[in-house]
């Protein structure tokens, strides 16, 4: 089953861009798209419950960065313990590496969402 699954997944991944090809836009669809966008463009008012101050955003990103630094240090320490001292800590090392990677992705996505283009 596994021998068949990997080639099928590879073929599907290569064919995916062909399935997503965009259809040419007609004038009626572009006009309706503009009308939809105008409905959202006029709504610049953000509710007070959802508004986050810039200082609070910086605090959240700072805490995420500190947590990421701690996770990276733990991952590195476990890696050194495996290599230099022969400890059997491969599974915790991989768990902390996965957590580090996940937090790094969330941290960067949050920073881009909140502060792009500054």
Backbone as a ProteinNet text record, in pm:
[ID]
protein_1_A
[PRIMARY]
XXXXXXXXXXXXXXXXXXXXXXXXXXXXXXXXXXXXXXXXXXXXXXXXXXXXXXXXXXXXXXXXXXXXXXXXXXXXXXXXXXXXXXXXXXXXXXXXXXXXXXXXXXXXXXXXXXXXXX
[TERTIARY]
82.1	0	86.3	191.5	278.8	354.9	391.6	465.2	381.5	250.8	161	124.1	122.4	77.8	173.5	301.9	397.8	400.7	400.5	396.2	266	154.2	27.3	28.9	86.5	96.2	186.6	295.5	386.7	318.6	242.9	171.4	66.5	-3.7	-106.7	-44.6	71.3	137.2	184.1	228.7	273.5	154.7	40.2	-76.7	-157.1	-131.2	-207.9	-203.1	-87.8	-89	-173.2	-184	-265.5	-413.2	-453.2	-592.7	-633.5	-538.4	-567.7	-560.1	-544.8	-531.5	-653.6	-627.1	-734.2	-803.3	-934.3	-1012	-1002.6	-1005.5	-999.9	-1123.4	-1100.2	-1209.3	-1287.4	-1417.8	-1503.1	-1538.1	-1595.3	-1627.1	-1733.6	-1830.8	-1935.7	-1881.3	-1789.5	-1734.4	-1639.7	-1566	-1477.2	-1557.6	-1671.9	-1756	-1818.3	-1860.8	-1919	-1811.3	-1688.9	-1580.1	-1549	-1552.2	-1529.2	-1638.7	-1762.5	-1873.1	-1857.1	-1812.6	-1791.8	-1678.9	-1570.1	-1457.2	-1493.6	-1579	-1619.7	-1701.3	-1777	-1853.2	-1759.9	-1649.4	-1555.9	-1462.9	-1435.2	-1341.2	-1396.1	-1525.2	-1584	-1589.7	-1563.6	-1576.2	-1440.8	-1387.4	-1256.5	-1267.7	-1384.9	-1404.9	-1391.7	-1298.1	-1277.3	-1345.4	-1414	-1483.6	-1382.1	-1417.8	-1322.3	-1280.6	-1368.1	-1333.4	-1223.9	-1215.2	-1118	-990.6	-989.2	-872.1	-762.9	-641.8	-526.2	-429.1	-384.6	-289.9	-154.6	-81.3	49.5	144.5	139.3	226.4	195.5	67.6	28.5	74	66.8	114.9	264.2	339.2	482.8	508.9	428.5	445.9	419.5	314.4	281.3	393.7	442.9	551.1	679.4	703.6	821.5	812.8	696	678.8	692.6	641.2	658	805.4	877.8	1020.6	1102.2	1070.2	1140.1	1111.9	984.8	949.1	1022	1032	1103	1251.1	1310.1	1450.6	1472.9	1383.7	1395.2	1381.5	1284.7	1267.3	1390.8	1448.3	1569.2	1686.8	1700.9	1809.2	1790.6	1666.5	1640.8	1671.2	1628.1	1654.6	1804.8	1877.7	2023.6	2090.9	2045.4	2102.2	2078.4	1958.4	1929.5	2012.8	2034	2117.7	2261.5	2312.6	2450.1	2460.9	2356.7	2358.6	2362.7	2293.2	2296	2433.4	2489	2613.8	2734.9	2746	2867.4	2868.5	2751.2	2747.9	2678.8	2628.7	2568.1	2435.7	2364.7	2235.7	2129.3	2030	1921.3	1803.2	1815.2	1711.7	1665.1	1663.3	1625.3	1479.9	1388.9	1247.2	1217.7	1266.8	1244.3	1307.6	1424.7	1491.2	1402.2	1343.6	1257.5	1127.3	1074	951.7	978.9	1088.4	1121.5	1157	1217.4	1246.3	1115.9	1018.9	889.3	816.7	821.4	759.5	828.9	960.9	1036.3	997.9	988.8	952.7	811.4	718.6	580.3	572	637.9	633.5	702.8	809.3	876	782.7	708.7	614.5	501.7	448.3	340.2	390.9	509.5	568.6	587.7	641.5	665	533.2	437.1	308.4	235	241.8	177.4	244.3	374.8	446.3	413.6	406.5	373.4	230	137.6	-2.9	-25.6	44.4	22.7	102.3	222.1	309.2	349.6	291.4	321.7	228	258.6	389.8	435.1	439.9	476.7	365.2
-119.8	0	126	125.4	242.5	264.2	153.3	166.3	235.9	222	284.8	427	451.8	580.4	693.5	673.6	779.8	823.6	732	777.8	850.8	805.7	874.7	1015.7	1030.3	1163	1253.4	1199.1	1278.7	1325.3	1236.8	1274.4	1379.2	1362.1	1459.2	1596.6	1599.8	1726.9	1797.3	1720.8	1782.8	1831.8	1764.8	1803.5	1913.2	1942.2	2042.2	2180.6	2232.6	2365	2368.2	2256.4	2253.7	2263.3	2211.6	2215.7	2353.8	2434.6	2564	2676.3	2644.1	2746.3	2838.7	2967.6	3066.1	3083.7	3099.3	3124.8	3273.3	3309.3	3451.2	3524.3	3643	3720.6	3792.3	3788.7	3861.9	3995.6	4085	4217.4	4210.8	4121.2	4113.2	4059	3961.1	3907.7	4007.5	4085.7	4185.3	4298.9	4334.1	4437.8	4389.5	4263.4	4211.9	4198.6	4164.9	4156.4	4293.8	4397	4532.9	4575.8	4537.4	4572.8	4506.2	4381.6	4310.7	4376.8	4412.1	4475.3	4611.3	4685.8	4817	4804.7	4698	4678.3	4662.9	4593.4	4573.3	4692.7	4767.1	4879.5	4991.5	5009.8	5118.3	5088.8	4965.5	4926	4932	5053.4	5068.5	5074.6	5093.8	5104.2	4966.6	4952.8	4827.6	4839.8	4734.7	4739.1	4750.7	4820.4	4838.8	4707.3	4605.3	4477.7	4406.3	4430.4	4360.4	4441	4565.5	4651	4620.6	4598.9	4575.1	4690.2	4750.4	4861.2	4810	4898.5	4861.3	4815.5	4881	4841.4	4698.7	4664	4528.3	4426.3	4462.7	4373.8	4347.1	4451.9	4435.3	4344.4	4359.5	4274.7	4128.1	4102.4	3965.3	3904.9	3980.8	3930.6	3910.7	3997.8	3983.6	3855.3	3827.5	3704.9	3581.2	3589.5	3478.3	3459.2	3569.2	3561.5	3502.9	3543.3	3487.8	3338	3299.8	3157.5	3079.4	3138	3074	3057.8	3158.9	3150.5	3039.7	3029.5	2924.8	2786.4	2770	2641.4	2605.2	2703.8	2678.1	2638.2	2703.5	2668	2527.1	2490	2353.7	2252.2	2283.2	2192.7	2175.2	2285	2277.7	2202	2224	2153.5	2003	1965	1822.3	1763.1	1839.5	1792	1772.5	1866	1853.2	1735.5	1716.5	1603.1	1470.4	1463	1340.1	1317.2	1420.7	1405.3	1395.5	1488.2	1494.7	1393.9	1366.8	1283.2	1149	1124.3	995.7	969.2	1072.8	1056	1014.4	940.4	895.6	992.7	1108.1	1211.6	1253.5	1158.7	1192.1	1236.6	1164.4	1199.6	1337.5	1368.9	1505.8	1612.1	1580.3	1673.9	1703.7	1599.6	1618	1690.1	1663.1	1732	1881.1	1915.5	2057	2123.8	2050	2105.2	2135	2044.8	2068.9	2187.1	2197.8	2313.1	2443.2	2439.4	2558.3	2601.3	2504.7	2535.6	2591.5	2532.4	2580.5	2721.8	2747.3	2881.7	2982.8	2943.5	3034.6	3072.7	2976.3	3004.7	3094.9	3069.2	3152	3292.9	3302.4	3432.9	3517	3456.2	3532.8	3567.4	3474.8	3504.3	3615.3	3614.2	3718.9	3853.3	3855.9	3981	4037.1	3950.6	3996.5	4046.8	3976.4	4016.5	4148.6	4171.9	4293	4412.9	4390.5	4504.7	4516.3	4440	4455.9	4559.1	4652.2	4706.2	4817.1	4787.1	4870.7	4971
0	0	0	81.7	91.6	-38.8	-106	-231.7	-337.6	-329.7	-425.7	-383.3	-252.1	-201	-237.9	-223	-250.3	-396.6	-493.9	-633.7	-666.9	-609.5	-634.3	-576.6	-457.7	-398.1	-481.1	-534.3	-616.5	-744.8	-807.4	-929.7	-898.6	-787.4	-749.8	-721.6	-652.2	-621	-747.8	-848.6	-973.1	-1055.7	-1044.7	-1123.1	-1056	-929.2	-856	-919.6	-963.8	-1027.1	-1154.9	-1223.8	-1344.6	-1310.8	-1196.2	-1155.1	-1108	-1065.3	-1007.2	-1110.6	-1236.2	-1339	-1336.5	-1342	-1331.8	-1466.5	-1460.1	-1581.6	-1614.6	-1741.9	-1776.8	-1724.9	-1672.6	-1614.3	-1724.7	-1712.7	-1805.5	-1742.9	-1820.2	-1766.9	-1659.2	-1671	-1569.7	-1438.7	-1445.1	-1320.9	-1255.7	-1334.7	-1275	-1213.1	-1273.1	-1214.2	-1083.8	-1079.6	-955.8	-847.9	-888.4	-791.3	-733.1	-816.4	-767.9	-671.6	-700.6	-611.9	-475.6	-475.4	-349.2	-270.6	-337.8	-270	-213.5	-282.5	-233.1	-105.9	-91.2	31.3	150.8	130.6	240.5	259.9	155.3	164	250.8	254.6	332.6	480.9	522.1	661.8	730.7	750.5	814.6	966.6	1018.3	1162.8	1226.3	1321.2	1392.1	1527.5	1568.4	1696.9	1810	1916.9	2027.6	2093.6	2088.1	2149.1	2070.4	1940	1856.2	1834.3	1872.4	1848.3	1950.7	1900.7	1987.2	1964.3	2072.3	2062.2	2012.8	1949.2	1894.7	2004.8	2119.9	2230.6	2276.5	2280.6	2320.9	2216.7	2087.8	1982.3	1999	2031.6	2054	2173.9	2280.1	2397.3	2363.6	2286.8	2249	2165	2067.1	1983.2	2064.3	2162	2246.3	2328.8	2387.2	2464.6	2376.1	2254.8	2161.5	2127.6	2109.4	2078	2192.1	2315.6	2432.5	2443.7	2424.2	2429.6	2321.6	2203.7	2093.9	2127.6	2186.3	2225.4	2328.2	2425.7	2527.4	2462.6	2373.6	2305.7	2222.6	2155	2076.2	2165.1	2279.7	2371.1	2427	2459.4	2508	2397.9	2275.1	2162.7	2141.5	2144.3	2128.4	2240.7	2364.1	2479.1	2468.1	2427.7	2409.6	2296.1	2190.2	2079.9	2122.6	2199.8	2250	2346.2	2429.3	2522.7	2447.1	2333.4	2253.8	2193.4	2131.4	2056.1	2148.9	2242.3	2323.4	2438	2496.2	2615.4	2594.6	2474.6	2444	2514.2	2553.6	2621.3	2520.2	2566.6	2479.9	2494.9	2430.7	2440.2	2300.1	2207.9	2070.2	2061.4	2125.4	2117.4	2178	2299.1	2348.9	2259.1	2203.7	2113.1	1992.1	1934	1817.1	1853.8	1971.5	2015.6	2032.3	2097.7	2115.9	1983.3	1892.2	1759.1	1685.3	1694.6	1631.3	1692.2	1825.4	1891.2	1850.7	1840.3	1798.7	1657.7	1568.5	1430.6	1421.8	1497	1496.3	1551.4	1663.2	1721.5	1631.4	1563.5	1470.1	1355.7	1303.3	1194.4	1242.7	1361.3	1415.7	1444.7	1500.7	1532.6	1405.7	1301.9	1178.9	1109.1	1108	1044.9	1119.1	1250.9	1329.9	1305.7	1301.8	1277.7	1139.6	1039.5	905	899.7	963.4	960.5	1030.8	1141.4	1217.3	1165.5	1115.6	1084.5	938.9	848.9	707.9	651.4	580.5	541.1	634.4	759.2	872.1	893.4
[MASK]
++++++++++++++++++++++++++++++++++++++++++++++++++++++++++++++++++++++++++++++++++++++++++++++++++++++++++++++++++++++

